[in-house]
Coordinates of C-alpha atoms in Angstrom, one line a residue:
M1227 CA -129.0 -20.9 -137.4
S1228 CA -130.1 -17.6 -136.0
D1229 CA -133.7 -16.3 -136.4
Q1230 CA -132.6 -12.7 -136.8
P1231 CA -133.0 -10.9 -140.2
S1232 CA -130.1 -10.7 -142.6
E1233 CA -128.1 -7.6 -143.1
A1234 CA -129.7 -7.0 -146.4
S1235 CA -133.2 -7.0 -144.9
R1236 CA -132.4 -4.4 -142.1
P1237 CA -133.7 -0.8 -142.6
P1238 CA -131.2 1.9 -143.1
E1239 CA -129.9 3.8 -140.2
Q1240 CA -131.8 6.9 -139.0
P1241 CA -130.1 10.2 -139.2
G1242 CA -130.8 10.9 -135.5
G1243 CA -128.3 8.4 -134.3
A1244 CA -127.0 4.9 -134.7
D1245 CA -128.6 3.8 -131.4
T1246 CA -132.1 5.0 -132.1
P1247 CA -134.4 2.0 -132.2
R1248 CA -136.7 1.6 -135.2
P1249 CA -139.9 -0.7 -135.3
P1250 CA -139.4 -3.9 -137.3
E1251 CA -140.7 -4.0 -140.8
P1252 CA -144.1 -5.7 -141.1
P1253 CA -144.0 -9.3 -142.8
A1254 CA -146.0 -8.1 -145.7
A1255 CA -143.7 -5.3 -146.4
A1256 CA -140.8 -7.6 -146.2
E1257 CA -142.4 -10.1 -148.7
A1258 CA -143.3 -7.2 -151.1
A1259 CA -139.7 -6.1 -151.0
G1260 CA -138.4 -9.5 -151.8
T1261 CA -136.5 -10.0 -148.5
P1262 CA -136.9 -12.8 -146.0
A1263 CA -139.3 -12.2 -143.1
A1264 CA -138.1 -11.8 -139.5
N1265 CA -138.3 -15.4 -138.6
E1266 CA -136.3 -16.5 -141.7
P1267 CA -132.5 -16.4 -141.8
G1268 CA -130.8 -14.8 -144.8
P1269 CA -127.8 -16.1 -146.7
S1270 CA -125.7 -13.2 -145.4
E1271 CA -125.5 -14.4 -141.8
A1272 CA -122.7 -16.7 -142.7
R1273 CA -120.7 -13.6 -143.8
T1274 CA -121.7 -11.6 -140.5
A1275 CA -121.2 -14.4 -138.2
G1276 CA -117.8 -13.3 -137.1
A1277 CA -118.7 -9.5 -136.7
T1278 CA -119.0 -7.9 -133.4
P1279 CA -122.4 -6.8 -132.0
A1280 CA -121.5 -3.1 -132.6
D1281 CA -120.7 -3.8 -136.3
T1282 CA -123.9 -5.7 -136.7
A1283 CA -126.0 -3.0 -135.2
R1284 CA -124.3 -0.1 -136.9
P1285 CA -123.9 -0.7 -140.7
S1286 CA -121.7 1.7 -142.4
P1287 CA -123.2 4.2 -144.9
A1288 CA -121.9 2.0 -147.8
Q1289 CA -123.6 -1.1 -146.3
A1290 CA -126.9 0.8 -146.0
S1291 CA -126.8 2.0 -149.6
D1292 CA -126.2 -1.5 -150.7
G1293 CA -129.0 -2.8 -148.6
R1294 CA -131.4 -0.2 -150.2
R1295 CA -130.2 -1.0 -153.7
Q1296 CA -130.8 -4.7 -153.0
R1297 CA -134.3 -4.2 -151.8
A1298 CA -135.2 -1.9 -154.7
Q1299 CA -133.9 -4.6 -157.1
A1300 CA -135.8 -7.4 -155.4
A1301 CA -139.0 -5.2 -155.3
Q1302 CA -138.7 -4.6 -159.0
Q1303 CA -138.2 -8.4 -159.8
A1304 CA -141.2 -9.2 -157.6
G1305 CA -143.5 -7.4 -159.9
Q1306 CA -142.3 -9.0 -163.1
P1307 CA -142.9 -12.6 -164.3
G1308 CA -139.6 -14.5 -164.3
S1309 CA -138.2 -17.8 -165.3
P1310 CA -139.2 -21.1 -163.7
W1311 CA -136.5 -20.7 -161.1
Q1312 CA -137.1 -16.9 -160.4
H1313 CA -138.7 -16.3 -157.1
G1314 CA -139.6 -12.7 -156.6
A1315 CA -140.6 -13.0 -153.0
G1316 CA -137.6 -15.2 -152.0
A1317 CA -134.2 -14.1 -150.4
P1318 CA -131.2 -13.8 -152.6
A1319 CA -129.1 -17.0 -153.2
A1320 CA -125.9 -17.5 -151.6
K1321 CA -122.8 -16.5 -153.5
D1322 CA -121.4 -20.0 -153.8
D1323 CA -120.1 -21.7 -157.0
G1324 CA -120.6 -25.2 -155.6
M1325 CA -123.2 -27.9 -156.2
T1326 CA -125.4 -26.5 -153.4
A1327 CA -125.6 -23.1 -155.1
R1328 CA -126.7 -24.7 -158.4
L1329 CA -129.3 -26.8 -156.7
R1330 CA -130.7 -25.1 -153.8
P1331 CA -133.2 -22.2 -154.4
P1332 CA -133.6 -19.1 -152.4
P1333 CA -135.7 -19.5 -149.1
P1334 CA -139.4 -19.4 -149.8
P1335 CA -141.4 -16.4 -148.6
L1336 CA -143.5 -16.6 -145.4
I1337 CA -146.2 -19.1 -145.7
R1338 CA -149.5 -17.7 -146.5
P1339 CA -152.9 -18.2 -144.7
A1340 CA -154.4 -19.9 -147.9
V1341 CA -151.5 -22.3 -147.9
L1342 CA -151.9 -23.2 -144.2
G1343 CA -155.7 -23.6 -144.7
S1344 CA -155.2 -26.0 -147.7
V1345 CA -152.5 -28.0 -145.8
L1346 CA -154.9 -28.3 -142.8
A1347 CA -157.7 -29.4 -145.0
T1348 CA -155.5 -32.1 -146.7
A1349 CA -154.5 -33.5 -143.3
L1350 CA -158.0 -33.6 -142.0
L1351 CA -159.4 -35.3 -145.2
S1352 CA -156.4 -37.8 -145.1
A1353 CA -157.5 -38.8 -141.4
L1354 CA -161.1 -39.0 -142.3
F1355 CA -161.0 -40.7 -145.8
L1356 CA -157.8 -42.7 -146.2
S1357 CA -158.2 -45.2 -143.4
D1358 CA -160.6 -47.6 -145.1
G1359 CA -158.8 -48.2 -148.4
L1360 CA -158.3 -46.5 -151.9
G1361 CA -160.9 -45.1 -154.2
V1362 CA -162.2 -41.6 -155.0
N1363 CA -160.7 -40.6 -151.6
L1364 CA -157.4 -40.2 -153.2
L1365 CA -158.8 -37.5 -155.5
I1366 CA -160.6 -35.8 -152.6
V1367 CA -157.3 -35.5 -150.6
A1368 CA -155.2 -34.5 -153.7
V1369 CA -157.4 -31.5 -154.5
P1370 CA -156.5 -29.3 -151.3
A1371 CA -152.9 -30.5 -151.6
S1372 CA -152.8 -29.2 -155.1
L1373 CA -154.3 -26.0 -153.9
A1374 CA -151.7 -25.6 -151.3
A1375 CA -149.0 -25.9 -153.9
F1376 CA -150.7 -23.6 -156.2
F1377 CA -151.1 -20.8 -153.6
A1378 CA -147.4 -21.3 -152.5
A1379 CA -146.1 -21.1 -156.1
Q1380 CA -148.2 -18.0 -156.7
A1381 CA -146.7 -16.3 -153.5
A1382 CA -143.3 -17.1 -154.7
G1383 CA -143.7 -15.6 -158.0
R1384 CA -143.7 -18.8 -160.1
R1385 CA -145.8 -18.8 -163.3
L1386 CA -147.9 -21.9 -164.5
R1387 CA -146.2 -23.2 -167.6
P1388 CA -147.5 -25.7 -170.2
W1389 CA -145.4 -28.6 -169.0
T1390 CA -146.2 -27.9 -165.4
A1391 CA -149.9 -28.1 -166.2
T1392 CA -149.3 -31.3 -168.3
W1393 CA -147.6 -33.0 -165.2
A1394 CA -150.4 -31.8 -162.8
V1395 CA -153.3 -32.9 -165.0
G1396 CA -151.7 -36.2 -165.7
G1397 CA -151.1 -36.9 -162.0
L1398 CA -154.7 -36.2 -161.1
A1399 CA -155.9 -38.3 -164.1
L1400 CA -153.9 -41.2 -162.8
L1401 CA -155.5 -40.9 -159.4
A1402 CA -158.8 -41.7 -161.1
V1403 CA -157.7 -45.3 -161.7
P1404 CA -158.3 -46.4 -158.0
A1405 CA -161.7 -44.8 -158.2
L1406 CA -162.7 -46.9 -161.4
R1407 CA -160.8 -50.2 -161.0
D1408 CA -160.8 -52.7 -158.2
A1409 CA -157.6 -54.5 -159.2
G1410 CA -154.8 -53.7 -156.9
W1411 CA -151.9 -54.0 -159.4
P1412 CA -153.0 -51.3 -161.9
T1413 CA -154.0 -49.1 -158.8
F1414 CA -150.4 -49.4 -157.4
L1415 CA -148.8 -48.5 -160.7
A1416 CA -151.1 -45.6 -161.1
V1417 CA -150.5 -44.1 -157.6
V1418 CA -146.8 -44.3 -158.0
S1419 CA -146.9 -42.7 -161.4
A1420 CA -149.2 -40.0 -160.0
F1421 CA -146.7 -39.3 -157.3
A1422 CA -143.8 -39.0 -159.8
L1423 CA -145.8 -36.7 -162.1
G1424 CA -146.9 -34.5 -159.2
S1425 CA -143.2 -34.2 -158.2
L1426 CA -142.2 -33.3 -161.7
A1427 CA -144.9 -30.6 -161.7
L1428 CA -143.5 -29.0 -158.6
H1429 CA -139.8 -29.1 -159.8
G1430 CA -140.2 -28.3 -163.5
S1431 CA -137.4 -30.6 -164.6
R1432 CA -136.5 -31.0 -168.2
S1433 CA -133.1 -32.8 -168.5
W1434 CA -132.5 -36.5 -168.1
P1435 CA -131.0 -36.2 -164.5
G1436 CA -133.7 -33.7 -163.7
V1437 CA -136.7 -35.9 -164.9
L1438 CA -135.3 -39.0 -163.3
I1439 CA -134.4 -37.4 -159.9
G1440 CA -137.1 -34.8 -160.0
S1441 CA -139.8 -37.5 -160.1
L1442 CA -138.7 -38.5 -156.6
G1443 CA -137.7 -35.0 -155.5
L1444 CA -140.7 -34.4 -153.2
F1445 CA -139.0 -36.5 -150.6
D1446 CA -136.3 -33.9 -150.2
S1447 CA -138.9 -31.2 -149.3
V1448 CA -140.5 -33.1 -146.4
V1449 CA -138.3 -31.8 -143.6
P1450 CA -137.8 -28.4 -144.9
G1451 CA -141.5 -28.1 -145.6
I1452 CA -142.3 -28.9 -141.9
I1453 CA -139.8 -26.4 -140.7
W1454 CA -141.2 -23.9 -143.0
G1455 CA -144.6 -24.5 -141.9
V1456 CA -143.7 -24.2 -138.1
R1457 CA -141.9 -21.0 -138.6
G1458 CA -144.8 -19.6 -140.6
I1459 CA -147.4 -20.5 -138.0
R1460 CA -145.3 -18.9 -135.2
A1461 CA -144.9 -15.8 -137.2
R1462 CA -148.6 -15.6 -138.1
A1463 CA -149.9 -16.4 -134.6
G1464 CA -147.5 -13.9 -133.0
G1465 CA -148.7 -11.0 -135.2
S1466 CA -152.4 -11.7 -135.5
R1467 CA -153.7 -13.5 -132.5
A1468 CA -157.1 -11.7 -132.6
N1469 CA -157.6 -13.1 -136.1
W1470 CA -156.7 -16.6 -134.9
G1471 CA -159.2 -16.3 -132.1
A1472 CA -161.9 -15.2 -134.5
T1473 CA -161.3 -18.0 -136.8
L1474 CA -161.4 -20.5 -133.9
R1475 CA -164.7 -19.1 -132.6
T1476 CA -166.2 -19.2 -136.0
T1477 CA -165.2 -22.9 -136.6
A1478 CA -166.4 -23.9 -133.2
V1479 CA -169.8 -22.2 -133.7
A1480 CA -170.2 -23.8 -137.2
L1481 CA -169.5 -27.3 -135.8
V1482 CA -171.9 -26.9 -133.0
L1483 CA -174.6 -25.8 -135.4
L1484 CA -173.9 -28.8 -137.7
V1485 CA -173.9 -31.4 -134.9
V1486 CA -177.1 -30.0 -133.2
F1487 CA -179.2 -29.6 -136.2
G1488 CA -177.8 -32.6 -138.0
T1489 CA -178.8 -34.8 -135.0
L1490 CA -182.2 -33.3 -135.0
F1491 CA -182.9 -33.9 -138.7
A1492 CA -181.4 -37.4 -138.5
S1493 CA -183.7 -38.4 -135.6
A1494 CA -186.7 -36.9 -137.5
D1495 CA -186.1 -38.8 -140.8
A1496 CA -184.7 -42.3 -141.2
A1497 CA -183.8 -41.7 -144.9
F1498 CA -181.8 -38.6 -144.0
A1499 CA -180.1 -40.5 -141.1
E1500 CA -179.1 -43.3 -143.4
L1501 CA -177.7 -40.7 -146.0
L1502 CA -175.6 -39.0 -143.3
S1503 CA -174.3 -42.3 -142.0
S1504 CA -173.3 -43.4 -145.6
L1505 CA -171.6 -40.0 -146.3
M1506 CA -169.7 -39.5 -142.9
P1507 CA -166.7 -41.6 -142.1
E1508 CA -167.1 -44.0 -139.2
A1509 CA -165.2 -42.7 -136.1
S1510 CA -164.1 -45.2 -133.5
V1511 CA -161.7 -45.2 -130.7
G1512 CA -159.6 -48.0 -132.0
A1513 CA -158.9 -46.3 -135.2
G1514 CA -157.6 -43.3 -133.4
P1515 CA -153.8 -44.1 -133.8
W1516 CA -154.2 -45.0 -137.4
R1517 CA -156.1 -41.8 -138.2
T1518 CA -153.6 -39.8 -136.2
L1519 CA -150.8 -41.2 -138.4
L1520 CA -152.7 -40.5 -141.6
F1521 CA -153.3 -36.9 -140.4
A1522 CA -149.5 -36.5 -139.8
L1523 CA -148.7 -38.0 -143.2
G1524 CA -151.2 -35.7 -145.0
L1525 CA -149.9 -32.7 -143.1
A1526 CA -146.2 -33.5 -144.0
G1527 CA -147.0 -34.4 -147.6
A1528 CA -149.0 -31.1 -148.1
L1529 CA -146.4 -29.0 -146.5
A1530 CA -143.7 -30.8 -148.7
A1531 CA -145.7 -30.1 -151.8
A1532 CA -146.1 -26.4 -150.9
H1533 CA -142.5 -26.0 -150.0
A1534 CA -141.4 -27.6 -153.3
A1535 CA -143.8 -25.3 -155.3
A1536 CA -142.4 -22.2 -153.5
A1537 CA -138.7 -23.2 -153.5
P1538 CA -138.0 -26.2 -155.8
V1539 CA -134.7 -27.8 -155.9
R1540 CA -133.0 -27.3 -159.3
W1541 CA -132.3 -30.9 -160.2
D1542 CA -131.5 -29.7 -163.7
G1543 CA -128.3 -28.4 -162.1
L1544 CA -127.0 -32.0 -162.0
T1545 CA -125.2 -32.6 -165.3
V1546 CA -123.6 -35.7 -166.8
R1547 CA -120.5 -34.9 -168.9
P1548 CA -120.5 -36.2 -172.4
G1549 CA -118.1 -39.0 -173.1
K1550 CA -114.9 -38.5 -175.1
P1551 CA -115.9 -38.3 -178.9
R1552 CA -114.6 -41.2 -180.9
G1553 CA -113.4 -41.4 -184.3
R1554 CA -115.9 -42.0 -187.1
A1555 CA -114.6 -45.4 -188.0
E1556 CA -114.0 -46.5 -184.5
W1557 CA -117.6 -45.5 -183.5
A1558 CA -119.6 -46.5 -186.6
L1559 CA -118.1 -49.9 -187.5
P1560 CA -119.5 -51.8 -184.5
L1561 CA -122.9 -50.3 -185.0
I1562 CA -122.9 -51.1 -188.7
V1563 CA -122.1 -54.7 -187.8
L1564 CA -125.1 -54.7 -185.3
N1565 CA -127.4 -53.3 -188.0
L1566 CA -126.4 -56.1 -190.4
L1567 CA -127.1 -58.7 -187.8
F1568 CA -130.5 -57.2 -187.1
A1569 CA -131.2 -57.1 -190.7
A1570 CA -130.4 -60.8 -191.2
F1571 CA -132.5 -61.8 -188.3
I1572 CA -135.4 -59.7 -189.4
T1573 CA -135.2 -61.0 -193.0
L1574 CA -135.9 -64.5 -191.7
Q1575 CA -138.5 -63.3 -189.3
L1576 CA -140.5 -61.4 -191.9
V1577 CA -141.4 -64.9 -193.5
V1578 CA -143.0 -66.1 -190.2
L1579 CA -144.1 -62.8 -188.8
F1580 CA -147.1 -62.5 -191.1
G1581 CA -147.4 -65.9 -192.3
G1582 CA -149.6 -67.3 -189.4
Y1583 CA -149.5 -70.6 -187.6
D1584 CA -149.3 -72.8 -190.8
K1585 CA -146.1 -70.9 -191.9
V1586 CA -144.6 -71.3 -188.3
R1587 CA -145.2 -75.0 -188.3
D1588 CA -143.7 -75.5 -191.8
V1589 CA -140.7 -73.4 -191.2
T1590 CA -139.8 -74.3 -187.6
G1591 CA -141.8 -77.3 -187.0
L1592 CA -142.8 -75.8 -183.5
S1593 CA -146.2 -75.4 -182.0
H1594 CA -147.7 -71.9 -180.9
A1595 CA -146.4 -72.5 -177.4
E1596 CA -143.0 -73.6 -178.3
Y1597 CA -142.6 -70.9 -180.8
A1598 CA -143.6 -68.2 -178.4
R1599 CA -141.6 -69.5 -175.5
Q1600 CA -138.5 -69.8 -177.7
G1601 CA -138.1 -66.3 -178.5
F1602 CA -140.3 -63.8 -176.7
W1603 CA -138.2 -63.1 -173.7
Q1604 CA -135.1 -63.0 -175.8
L1605 CA -136.6 -60.4 -178.0
L1606 CA -137.7 -58.5 -175.1
W1607 CA -134.1 -58.4 -173.7
A1608 CA -132.8 -57.6 -177.2
T1609 CA -135.1 -54.4 -177.2
L1610 CA -133.8 -53.3 -173.8
L1611 CA -130.3 -53.8 -174.7
T1612 CA -130.7 -52.0 -178.0
L1613 CA -131.9 -48.9 -176.0
L1614 CA -128.8 -49.2 -173.8
V1615 CA -126.5 -49.4 -176.9
I1616 CA -128.2 -46.3 -178.4
A1617 CA -127.6 -44.4 -175.1
L1618 CA -123.9 -45.4 -175.0
A1619 CA -123.4 -44.7 -178.7
L1620 CA -124.8 -41.2 -178.3
R1621 CA -122.5 -40.6 -175.3
W1622 CA -119.4 -41.3 -177.3
A1623 CA -120.6 -40.2 -180.8
P1624 CA -118.4 -38.0 -182.9
R1625 CA -119.4 -34.3 -182.5
G1626 CA -117.2 -32.5 -185.1
G1627 CA -119.9 -30.9 -187.3
T1628 CA -122.6 -31.5 -190.0
G1629 CA -120.8 -34.7 -191.3
D1630 CA -120.7 -36.2 -187.9
R1631 CA -124.4 -35.5 -187.1
T1632 CA -125.3 -37.0 -190.6
L1633 CA -123.3 -40.1 -189.7
V1634 CA -125.0 -40.5 -186.3
R1635 CA -128.4 -40.3 -187.9
S1636 CA -127.6 -42.7 -190.7
V1637 CA -126.3 -45.2 -188.2
L1638 CA -128.6 -45.1 -185.3
G1639 CA -131.8 -44.3 -187.3
P1640 CA -131.8 -47.8 -189.2
L1641 CA -130.9 -49.4 -185.8
C1642 CA -134.1 -47.9 -184.3
V1643 CA -136.2 -49.0 -187.3
L1644 CA -134.9 -52.5 -187.3
T1645 CA -135.5 -52.7 -183.5
L1646 CA -139.2 -51.7 -184.0
V1647 CA -139.4 -54.8 -186.3
V1648 CA -138.1 -56.9 -183.4
V1649 CA -140.7 -55.3 -181.2
A1650 CA -143.4 -56.3 -183.8
S1651 CA -142.0 -59.8 -183.9
A1652 CA -142.2 -60.2 -180.1
L1653 CA -145.7 -58.9 -180.0
R1654 CA -146.7 -61.4 -182.8
R1655 CA -145.2 -64.3 -180.8
M1656 CA -147.3 -63.2 -177.8
D1657 CA -150.4 -62.9 -179.9
L1658 CA -149.9 -66.5 -181.1
Y1659 CA -149.4 -67.7 -177.6
V1660 CA -152.6 -65.8 -176.2
D1661 CA -154.6 -67.0 -179.1
E1662 CA -153.8 -70.6 -178.2
Y1663 CA -153.9 -70.4 -174.4
G1664 CA -155.6 -67.3 -173.3
L1665 CA -154.7 -64.0 -171.6
T1666 CA -153.0 -63.8 -168.1
R1667 CA -151.8 -60.8 -166.0
L1668 CA -148.2 -61.6 -166.8
R1669 CA -148.8 -62.0 -170.6
I1670 CA -150.7 -58.6 -170.8
S1671 CA -148.1 -56.9 -168.6
V1672 CA -145.0 -57.9 -170.6
A1673 CA -146.9 -57.2 -174.0
A1674 CA -147.7 -53.7 -172.7
M1675 CA -144.0 -53.2 -171.6
E1676 CA -142.8 -54.3 -175.1
L1677 CA -145.3 -51.9 -176.7
W1678 CA -144.0 -49.1 -174.6
L1679 CA -140.4 -49.8 -175.7
G1680 CA -141.7 -49.4 -179.2
V1681 CA -143.0 -46.0 -178.3
V1682 CA -139.7 -45.0 -176.9
L1683 CA -138.0 -46.0 -180.0
I1684 CA -140.4 -43.9 -182.1
L1685 CA -139.6 -40.9 -179.8
I1686 CA -135.9 -41.5 -180.3
L1687 CA -136.4 -41.5 -184.1
A1688 CA -138.4 -38.3 -183.8
A1689 CA -135.7 -36.6 -181.6
G1690 CA -133.1 -37.4 -184.3
V1691 CA -135.2 -35.5 -186.8
F1692 CA -136.6 -32.6 -184.6
G1693 CA -134.1 -32.5 -181.8
A1694 CA -133.7 -34.0 -178.4
R1695 CA -134.7 -31.1 -176.3
F1696 CA -138.1 -32.6 -175.3
L1697 CA -137.1 -36.3 -175.3
P1698 CA -136.7 -36.8 -171.5
R1699 CA -140.1 -35.2 -170.8
A1700 CA -141.6 -36.9 -173.8
V1701 CA -140.4 -40.4 -172.6
A1702 CA -141.8 -39.7 -169.1
V1703 CA -145.2 -38.5 -170.6
S1704 CA -145.3 -41.7 -172.6
A1705 CA -144.8 -43.9 -169.5
A1706 CA -147.4 -42.1 -167.6
A1707 CA -149.9 -42.3 -170.5
G1708 CA -149.2 -45.9 -170.7
V1709 CA -149.8 -46.6 -167.1
L1710 CA -153.0 -44.5 -167.4
A1711 CA -154.2 -46.5 -170.4
F1712 CA -153.4 -49.7 -168.7
G1713 CA -155.5 -48.9 -165.9
L1714 CA -158.4 -47.6 -167.8
I1715 CA -158.7 -50.6 -170.1
S1716 CA -159.2 -52.8 -166.8
P1717 CA -156.6 -55.5 -167.3
D1718 CA -158.6 -58.1 -165.1
G1719 CA -161.8 -57.3 -167.1
L1720 CA -159.9 -57.7 -170.3
I1721 CA -158.4 -61.0 -169.2
A1722 CA -161.7 -62.4 -168.2
E1723 CA -163.4 -61.1 -171.5
Q1724 CA -160.7 -62.8 -173.7
N1725 CA -160.9 -66.2 -171.8
V1726 CA -164.8 -66.2 -171.8
Q1727 CA -164.8 -65.2 -175.5
R1728 CA -162.5 -68.2 -176.4
F1729 CA -164.9 -70.4 -174.4
E1730 CA -167.9 -69.2 -176.1
D1731 CA -166.3 -69.5 -179.5
G1732 CA -165.3 -73.1 -179.0
R1733 CA -161.6 -72.4 -179.2
S1734 CA -161.2 -73.8 -175.6
T1735 CA -163.1 -76.8 -174.3
S1736 CA -162.8 -75.4 -170.7
I1737 CA -162.0 -72.3 -168.8
D1738 CA -159.3 -72.3 -166.2
I1739 CA -161.5 -71.7 -163.0
D1740 CA -158.3 -71.8 -160.7
Y1741 CA -157.1 -68.7 -162.5
V1742 CA -160.1 -66.6 -163.2
K1743 CA -161.6 -67.1 -159.6
D1744 CA -158.6 -65.0 -158.4
L1745 CA -159.3 -62.0 -160.5
S1746 CA -160.6 -58.8 -159.0
A1747 CA -164.2 -57.6 -159.2
D1748 CA -163.4 -55.9 -162.5
A1749 CA -163.8 -59.3 -164.1
V1750 CA -167.3 -60.0 -162.9
P1751 CA -169.3 -58.6 -165.9
A1752 CA -167.4 -60.9 -168.2
L1753 CA -167.5 -63.9 -166.0
D1754 CA -171.2 -63.4 -165.4
R1755 CA -171.7 -64.6 -169.1
L1756 CA -170.3 -68.1 -168.4
P1757 CA -172.9 -71.1 -168.2
E1758 CA -173.4 -72.9 -165.0
P1759 CA -171.5 -74.4 -163.1
E1760 CA -168.6 -72.6 -164.5
R1761 CA -170.2 -69.1 -163.6
S1762 CA -170.8 -69.9 -160.0
C1763 CA -167.3 -71.5 -159.6
A1764 CA -165.5 -68.5 -161.1
L1765 CA -167.5 -66.0 -159.1
R1766 CA -167.8 -67.6 -155.7
F1767 CA -164.7 -66.2 -154.1
I1768 CA -165.4 -62.7 -155.7
Q1769 CA -168.9 -62.7 -154.3
N1770 CA -167.5 -63.5 -150.7
D1771 CA -165.3 -60.4 -150.9
V1772 CA -167.8 -58.0 -152.6
L1773 CA -171.1 -58.8 -150.8
H1774 CA -169.5 -59.2 -147.4
D1775 CA -167.4 -56.1 -147.6
D1776 CA -168.6 -52.9 -145.8
T1777 CA -166.2 -50.6 -147.3
P1778 CA -167.6 -46.9 -147.4
W1779 CA -168.5 -45.2 -150.6
Y1780 CA -165.3 -43.0 -150.8
A1781 CA -163.0 -46.2 -150.6
T1782 CA -165.1 -48.3 -153.1
S1783 CA -164.4 -48.4 -156.8
W1784 CA -166.8 -48.2 -159.7
G1785 CA -165.7 -51.8 -160.7
E1786 CA -166.5 -53.1 -157.2
A1787 CA -169.9 -51.2 -157.1
R1788 CA -170.8 -52.6 -160.5
A1789 CA -169.8 -56.1 -159.5
K1790 CA -171.9 -55.8 -156.3
E1791 CA -174.9 -54.9 -158.3
I1792 CA -174.5 -57.9 -160.6
L1793 CA -174.1 -60.4 -157.8
E1794 CA -177.0 -59.1 -155.8
K1795 CA -179.3 -59.7 -158.8
R1796 CA -177.8 -63.1 -159.7
P1797 CA -175.9 -64.6 -156.8
V1798 CA -173.9 -67.8 -157.3
K1799 CA -175.6 -71.2 -157.0
G1800 CA -174.7 -74.4 -155.3
D1801 CA -172.2 -75.2 -152.5
G1802 CA -169.1 -75.3 -154.7
S1803 CA -168.7 -79.2 -154.7
D1804 CA -168.9 -79.2 -158.5
C1805 CA -166.0 -76.9 -158.9
Y1806 CA -163.4 -79.6 -158.2
R1807 CA -163.9 -81.0 -161.7
V1808 CA -164.7 -77.8 -163.6
G1809 CA -162.0 -76.3 -165.6
R1810 CA -159.6 -79.2 -165.4
E1811 CA -160.3 -81.1 -168.6
G1812 CA -158.0 -81.1 -171.5
T1813 CA -154.8 -79.0 -171.4
G1814 CA -154.0 -76.6 -168.8
D1815 CA -153.0 -72.9 -169.0
G1816 CA -150.3 -72.9 -171.6
Y1817 CA -148.6 -76.2 -170.9
E1818 CA -149.4 -79.9 -171.7
P1819 CA -150.9 -82.1 -168.9
D1820 CA -147.8 -84.4 -168.8
D1821 CA -145.2 -81.7 -168.2
D1822 CA -143.9 -80.3 -165.0
G1823 CA -146.7 -77.7 -164.7
Y1824 CA -144.4 -74.7 -165.0
D1825 CA -145.7 -71.9 -167.2
P1826 CA -143.4 -68.9 -167.6
Y1827 CA -146.3 -66.8 -168.8

């Protein structure tokens, strides 16, 4: 692809002659006029590829008039706020009715110095802070990356909309989970969800395909973002070398002053030297390749975010055709039969749902564990399959008029309500099981999943009453809010708290040391309440990880710092020889001692 400007961006011909040269238009003027800069190809190149050099150099009067009219229209649009997909500073889109024209936006304007500075700051902070683990450093790196995207979107003429702000604030809030919790599994969920929300904030998707694909759409901007950044740097460096030289000299002088006076102050005061050593990342030759890789990843990620903010792919252009409408009887009869089946099942469940363990034993003859194992997973799958049935039913629902809409609501509404009762029954079964055998990571995870499915059902019911326009984004918000809440409640801390409380109340004769000793540092405040030798046995492995870990402050979570403070005041006792018999009396974790030892929970 040529780096010459498009025909629409060339100035009109001078009256003095067609061969009279004219100075090129400055980049700032080109951006203000809404045309691509000299280093960015225009979409009209494909139409002029077969023209002769003379035709290209000498546009006809009609072509010159069209060029002036296009520039005037683009300049007028650049000064007015537009739709989420309107880019006043971009080039006009190609005249193509295919899939690419619906998805691909106009080229972004020339990259601004503020964007370049934010991108460079993101890369430097990634290399300095992300090599030692995850903690508050993720928020430190995300701030300049967000600024790069904001500056790029502002230069492209995009406006901040409420849903965009919702995605952005939610993504930054999710990055607070690694700073607060030491457990790796909630941190992983939070980081992945933060990436998805950030991608949605950049693309502004609203349909089901747009939300699903837009949450991963940032990957599509990696290569275009790098190319965009390289072209912008070349254009900026070629036109303002004096400014670049002044910037480099200023940065070098500031670094020299910091190093010289920082060294003097550190040698003069031991406390100041310790403060500097704790704040500054440790630099070593061995970590050089890893930090270089982090620098490159931070640079590419920030450029991708900025490019997506300036020229987001229109993932909402991907549409799914609705299915062929069915007749009322053909569509409604199977669902009515399913509703009757749900009603029959729930009628029997209501007897034991709120009756407690005595009612369960009288009606079924099963224990807590047997009753919970018998049906929880089946009810979870029933909930998932019901959501699939609702989606397929809406695809082939009759769409003739008001009567058909009433029929759809009267059939699918009761199905959602009955499924909510199934969700309540599944959660009640899990509650009985946890009350008998305690809480584990798998139990709290599947219970949270079942609870979120219930929220989705409520959103579907609301969409049936108020309209389904916001349903895709509402479901995405509910998922992100669930992940955030899951991380903030500290699952490992809640697991330890529940098991310790059962031990203190006498509901359990022992505590499963083999399980709780593998929890993260978030569990230390609860496990610290155990008597000896249970306390030392539960905390021995955690103490080895916490007290002998030299992780810097920016990669240390608040949960780990709190655990370290507790264990420094009250370290574990003994050598661990008593731990072989502690926690192994009576029944194990959810299964009888004479079975095969397998516990699906």
